[in-house]
Coordinates of C-alpha atoms in Angstrom, one line a residue:
X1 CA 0.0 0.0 0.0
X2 CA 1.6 3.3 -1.1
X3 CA 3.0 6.0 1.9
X4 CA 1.1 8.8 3.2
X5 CA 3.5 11.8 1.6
X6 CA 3.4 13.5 4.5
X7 CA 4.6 11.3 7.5
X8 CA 6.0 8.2 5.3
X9 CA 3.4 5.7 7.0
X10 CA 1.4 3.2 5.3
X11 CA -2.5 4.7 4.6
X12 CA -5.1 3.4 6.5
X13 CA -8.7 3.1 6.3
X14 CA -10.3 4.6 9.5
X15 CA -14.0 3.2 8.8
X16 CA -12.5 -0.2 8.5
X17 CA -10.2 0.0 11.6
X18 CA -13.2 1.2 13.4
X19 CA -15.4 -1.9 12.2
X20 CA -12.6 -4.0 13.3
X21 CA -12.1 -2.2 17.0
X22 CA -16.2 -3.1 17.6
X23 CA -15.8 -6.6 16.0
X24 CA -13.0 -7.3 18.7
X25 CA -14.9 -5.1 21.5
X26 CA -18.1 -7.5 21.1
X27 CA -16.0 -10.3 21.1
X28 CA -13.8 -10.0 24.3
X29 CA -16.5 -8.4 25.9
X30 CA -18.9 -11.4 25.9
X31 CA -22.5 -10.0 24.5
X32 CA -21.6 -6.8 25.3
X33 CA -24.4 -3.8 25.2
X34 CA -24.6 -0.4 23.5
X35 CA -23.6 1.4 26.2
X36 CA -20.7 -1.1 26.8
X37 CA -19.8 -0.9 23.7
X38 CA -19.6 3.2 23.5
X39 CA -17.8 3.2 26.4
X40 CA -15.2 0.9 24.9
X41 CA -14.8 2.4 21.3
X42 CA -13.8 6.3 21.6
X43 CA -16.2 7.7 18.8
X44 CA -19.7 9.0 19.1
X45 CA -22.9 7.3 20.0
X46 CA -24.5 8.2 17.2
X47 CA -21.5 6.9 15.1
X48 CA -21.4 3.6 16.9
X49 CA -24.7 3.1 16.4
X50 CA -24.6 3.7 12.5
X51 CA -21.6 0.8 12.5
X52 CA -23.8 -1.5 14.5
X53 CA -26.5 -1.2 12.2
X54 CA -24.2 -1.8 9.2
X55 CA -22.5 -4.9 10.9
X56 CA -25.6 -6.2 11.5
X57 CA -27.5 -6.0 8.6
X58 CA -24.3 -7.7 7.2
X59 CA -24.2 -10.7 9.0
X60 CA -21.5 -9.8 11.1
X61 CA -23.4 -10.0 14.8
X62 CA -26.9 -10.4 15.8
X63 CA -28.4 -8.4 18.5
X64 CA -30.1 -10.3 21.1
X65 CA -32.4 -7.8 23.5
X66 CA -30.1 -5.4 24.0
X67 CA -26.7 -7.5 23.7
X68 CA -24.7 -8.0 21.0
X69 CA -22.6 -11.1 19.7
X70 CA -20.7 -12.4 16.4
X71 CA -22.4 -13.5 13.8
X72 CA -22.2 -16.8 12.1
X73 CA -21.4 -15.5 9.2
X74 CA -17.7 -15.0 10.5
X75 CA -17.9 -19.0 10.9
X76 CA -18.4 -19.6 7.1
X77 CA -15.3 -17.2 6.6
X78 CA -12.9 -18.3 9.3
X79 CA -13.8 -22.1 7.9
X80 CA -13.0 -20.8 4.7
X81 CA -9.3 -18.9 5.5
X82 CA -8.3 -22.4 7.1
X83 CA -9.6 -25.0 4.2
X84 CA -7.9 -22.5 1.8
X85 CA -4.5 -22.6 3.9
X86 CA -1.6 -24.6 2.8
X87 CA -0.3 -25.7 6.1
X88 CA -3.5 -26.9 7.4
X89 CA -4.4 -29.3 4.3
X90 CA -0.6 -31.1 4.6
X91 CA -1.1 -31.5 8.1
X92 CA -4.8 -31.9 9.2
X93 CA -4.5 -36.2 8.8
X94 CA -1.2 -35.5 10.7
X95 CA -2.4 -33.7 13.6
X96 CA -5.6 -36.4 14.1
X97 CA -3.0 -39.3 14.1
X98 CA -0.4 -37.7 16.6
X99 CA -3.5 -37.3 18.4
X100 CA -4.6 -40.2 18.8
X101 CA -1.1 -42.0 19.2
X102 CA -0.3 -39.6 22.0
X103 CA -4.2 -39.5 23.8
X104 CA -3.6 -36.0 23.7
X105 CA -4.2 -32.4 22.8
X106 CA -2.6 -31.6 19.4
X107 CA -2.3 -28.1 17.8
X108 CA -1.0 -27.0 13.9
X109 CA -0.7 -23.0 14.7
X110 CA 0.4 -20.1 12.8
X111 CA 1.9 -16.6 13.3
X112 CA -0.1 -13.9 12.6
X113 CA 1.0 -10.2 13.6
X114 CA 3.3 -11.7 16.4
X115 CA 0.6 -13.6 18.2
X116 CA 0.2 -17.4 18.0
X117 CA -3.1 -18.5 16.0
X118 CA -4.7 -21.7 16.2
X119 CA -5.5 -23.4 13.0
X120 CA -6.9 -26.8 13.9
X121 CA -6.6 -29.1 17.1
X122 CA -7.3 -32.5 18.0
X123 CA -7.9 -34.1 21.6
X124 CA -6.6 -37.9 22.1
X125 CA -9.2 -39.4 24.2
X126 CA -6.3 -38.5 27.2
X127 CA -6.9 -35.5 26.8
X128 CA -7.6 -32.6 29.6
X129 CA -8.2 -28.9 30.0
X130 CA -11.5 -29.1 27.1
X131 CA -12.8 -26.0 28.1
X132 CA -9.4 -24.0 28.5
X133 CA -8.2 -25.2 25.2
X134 CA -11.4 -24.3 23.4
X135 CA -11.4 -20.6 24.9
X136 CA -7.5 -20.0 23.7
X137 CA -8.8 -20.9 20.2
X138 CA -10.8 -17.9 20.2
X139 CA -8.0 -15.4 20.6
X140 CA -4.7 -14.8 19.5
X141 CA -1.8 -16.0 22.2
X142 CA 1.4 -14.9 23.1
X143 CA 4.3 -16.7 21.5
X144 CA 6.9 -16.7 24.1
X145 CA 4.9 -18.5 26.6
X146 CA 4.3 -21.8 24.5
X147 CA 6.0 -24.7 22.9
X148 CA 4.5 -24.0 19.4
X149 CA 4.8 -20.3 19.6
X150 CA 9.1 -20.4 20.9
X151 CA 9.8 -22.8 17.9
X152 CA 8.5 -20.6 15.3
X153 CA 10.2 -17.3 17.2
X154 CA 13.4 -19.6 17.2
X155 CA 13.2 -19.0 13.4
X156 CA 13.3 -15.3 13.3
X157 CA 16.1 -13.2 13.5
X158 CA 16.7 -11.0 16.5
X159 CA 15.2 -8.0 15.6
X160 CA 12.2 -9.4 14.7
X161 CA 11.9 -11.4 17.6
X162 CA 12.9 -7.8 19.9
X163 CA 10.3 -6.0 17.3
X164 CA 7.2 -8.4 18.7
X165 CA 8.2 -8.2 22.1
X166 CA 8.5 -4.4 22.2
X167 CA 4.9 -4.0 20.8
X168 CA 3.4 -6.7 23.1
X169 CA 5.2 -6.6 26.2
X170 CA 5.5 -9.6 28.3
X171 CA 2.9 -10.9 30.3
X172 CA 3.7 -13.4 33.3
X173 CA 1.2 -16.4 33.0
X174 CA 2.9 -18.2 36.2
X175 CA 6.1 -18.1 38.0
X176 CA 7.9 -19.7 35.2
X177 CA 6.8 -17.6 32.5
X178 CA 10.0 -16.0 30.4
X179 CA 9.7 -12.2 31.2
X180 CA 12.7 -10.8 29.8
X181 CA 14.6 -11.1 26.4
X182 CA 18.2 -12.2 27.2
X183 CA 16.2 -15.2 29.0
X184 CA 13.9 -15.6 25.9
X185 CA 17.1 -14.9 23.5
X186 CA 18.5 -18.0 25.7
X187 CA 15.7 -20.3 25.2
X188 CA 15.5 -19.7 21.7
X189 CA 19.3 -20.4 20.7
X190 CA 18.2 -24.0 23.0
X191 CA 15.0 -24.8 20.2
X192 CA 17.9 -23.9 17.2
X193 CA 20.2 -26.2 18.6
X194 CA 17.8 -29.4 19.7
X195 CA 15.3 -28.9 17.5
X196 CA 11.9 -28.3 19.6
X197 CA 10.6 -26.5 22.1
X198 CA 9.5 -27.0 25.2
X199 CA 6.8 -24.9 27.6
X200 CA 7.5 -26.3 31.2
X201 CA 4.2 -24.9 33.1
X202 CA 5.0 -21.5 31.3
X203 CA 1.3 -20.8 29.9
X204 CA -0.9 -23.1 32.8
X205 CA 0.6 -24.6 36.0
X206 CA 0.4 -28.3 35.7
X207 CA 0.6 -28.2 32.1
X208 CA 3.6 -29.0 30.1
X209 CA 3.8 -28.8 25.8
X210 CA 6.4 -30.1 23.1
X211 CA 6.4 -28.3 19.9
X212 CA 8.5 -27.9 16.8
X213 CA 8.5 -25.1 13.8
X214 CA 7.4 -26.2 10.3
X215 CA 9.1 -25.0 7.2
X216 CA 7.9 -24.6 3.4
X217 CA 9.1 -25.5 0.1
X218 CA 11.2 -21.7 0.5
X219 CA 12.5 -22.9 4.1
X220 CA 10.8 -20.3 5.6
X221 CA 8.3 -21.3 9.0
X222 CA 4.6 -21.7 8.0
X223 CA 3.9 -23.2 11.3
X224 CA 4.4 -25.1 14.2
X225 CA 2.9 -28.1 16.0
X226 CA 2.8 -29.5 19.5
X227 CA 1.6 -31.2 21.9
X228 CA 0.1 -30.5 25.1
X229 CA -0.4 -32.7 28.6
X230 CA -0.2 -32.8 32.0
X231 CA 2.8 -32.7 33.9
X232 CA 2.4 -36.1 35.8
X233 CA 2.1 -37.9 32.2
X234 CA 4.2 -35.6 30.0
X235 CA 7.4 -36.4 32.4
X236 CA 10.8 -38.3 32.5
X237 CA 12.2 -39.4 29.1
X238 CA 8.6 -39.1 27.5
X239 CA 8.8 -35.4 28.1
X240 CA 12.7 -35.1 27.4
X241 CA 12.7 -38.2 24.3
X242 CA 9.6 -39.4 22.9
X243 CA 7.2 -36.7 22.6
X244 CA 10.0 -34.4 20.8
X245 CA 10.7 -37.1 18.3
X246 CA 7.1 -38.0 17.7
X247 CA 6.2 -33.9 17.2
X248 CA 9.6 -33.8 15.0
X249 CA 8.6 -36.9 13.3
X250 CA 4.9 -35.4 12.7
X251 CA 6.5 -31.8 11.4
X252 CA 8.8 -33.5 8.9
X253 CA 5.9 -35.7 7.7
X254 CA 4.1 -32.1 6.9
X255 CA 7.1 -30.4 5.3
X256 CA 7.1 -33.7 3.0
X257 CA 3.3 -32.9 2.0
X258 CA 3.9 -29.5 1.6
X259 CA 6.7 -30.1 -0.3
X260 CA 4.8 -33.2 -2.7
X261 CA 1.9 -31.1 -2.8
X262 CA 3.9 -28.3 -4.5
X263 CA 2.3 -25.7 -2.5
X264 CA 4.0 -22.7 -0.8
X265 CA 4.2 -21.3 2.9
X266 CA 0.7 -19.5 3.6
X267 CA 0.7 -15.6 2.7

């Protein structure tokens, strides 16, 4: 997009950056009301309720009484963004096998805009944490606090990595949560050399994850995939051995379909 001449920043489109800030209001706000929702966006009543209308008569929420939600028509789309992405048709058999070898929880993620996205799961019937795992799908997570999300920083170079973490900040999940970059520059340096990743009780106490980047066909990460159990199962030399070769095993498989399928990493 060409450069505003007078500051050298990309344009923007202010109607569509306000859409978007009500979208995301009614969604972390949980059926939120008019009122809620003028107190959250900083433009006028009268405005907010001209972009409600529009929203809604879109298909983009419903209004309930006097609460708003999402509409289902951001189902058909979101379904349609991950059947159309590469990574997610080479390793959607992949993840539902690891799955059900392991007995539990199995995520293919993605970057987007320095957050950690979820693009399809599986639960082995092992599994725990149904309703936790199903709310974190719904929103965008930090990368430094998970398995998944340290091997695909591990990829980028250092500024990049120092560019996300100055715009996010870091947010302590438990007492064993990285909260400074030397530590996290550490870590990552660890995932280059042994090839995964590892979130010890980082994100959830109790919980531990394995995960390892996927490449493309350019050798450039399109993903990651790990997988997450309990501490009292995920210990011992199937924490430290087996689960990391099984994820490895699993990402390799991918980066083989990827690579037979003559696709490229998603844009």
């Amino acid at each position: 997009m060409a450069a505003d001449d007078s500051t050298g920043s990309p344009r923007r489109i202010k109607s569509i950056q306000t859409a978007s800030a009500i979208l995301e209001a009614i969604q972390y706000l949980d059926t939120p009301t008019f009122t809620d929702l003028c107190d959250e966006v900083e433009i006028s009543k009268g405005t907010v309720h001209t972009y409600l209308e529009t929203l809604e008569n879109e298909g983009f929420i419903t209004k309930s009484g006097k609460d708003y939600q999402l509409g289902v028509r951001l189902v058909t789309m979101g379904e349609s963004v991950r059947n159309q992405t590469d990574i997610y048709r080479a390793g959607q058999d992949e993840v539902e096998k690891l799955a059900e070898k392991t007995g539990e929880w199995v995520h293919l993620t993605v970057e987007c805009q320095g957050q950690e996205v979820t693009l399809y799961e599986r639960c082995g019937d092992r599994a725990v944490a149904m309703d936790y795992h199903l709310r974190m799908r719904e929103s965008p997570q930090y990368l430094y606090h998970t398995a998944a999300g340290k091997a695909i920083l591990a990829c980028f170079d250092r500024e990049r990595v120092r560019e996300i973490v100055n715009r996010q900040g870091f947010v302590q999940r438990t007492e064993k949560t990285i909260t400074d970059l030397e530590t996290l520059f550490e870590e990552l340096d660890r995932i280059q050399t042994q090839g995964y990743a590892v979130n010890d009780e980082e994100e959830v106490r109790g919980m531990r994850s394995v995960g390892t980047a996927i490449t493309g066909t350019d050798a450039a990460v399109c993903g990651a995939i790990s997988v997450t159990a309990p501490t009292s199962r995920l210990s011992g030399d199937y924490f430290e051995s087996e689960i990391p070769e099984l994820v490895m095993e699993t990402a390799n498989i991918i980066e083989v379909n990827l690579e037979t399928a003559g696709v490229q990493k998603p844009r």
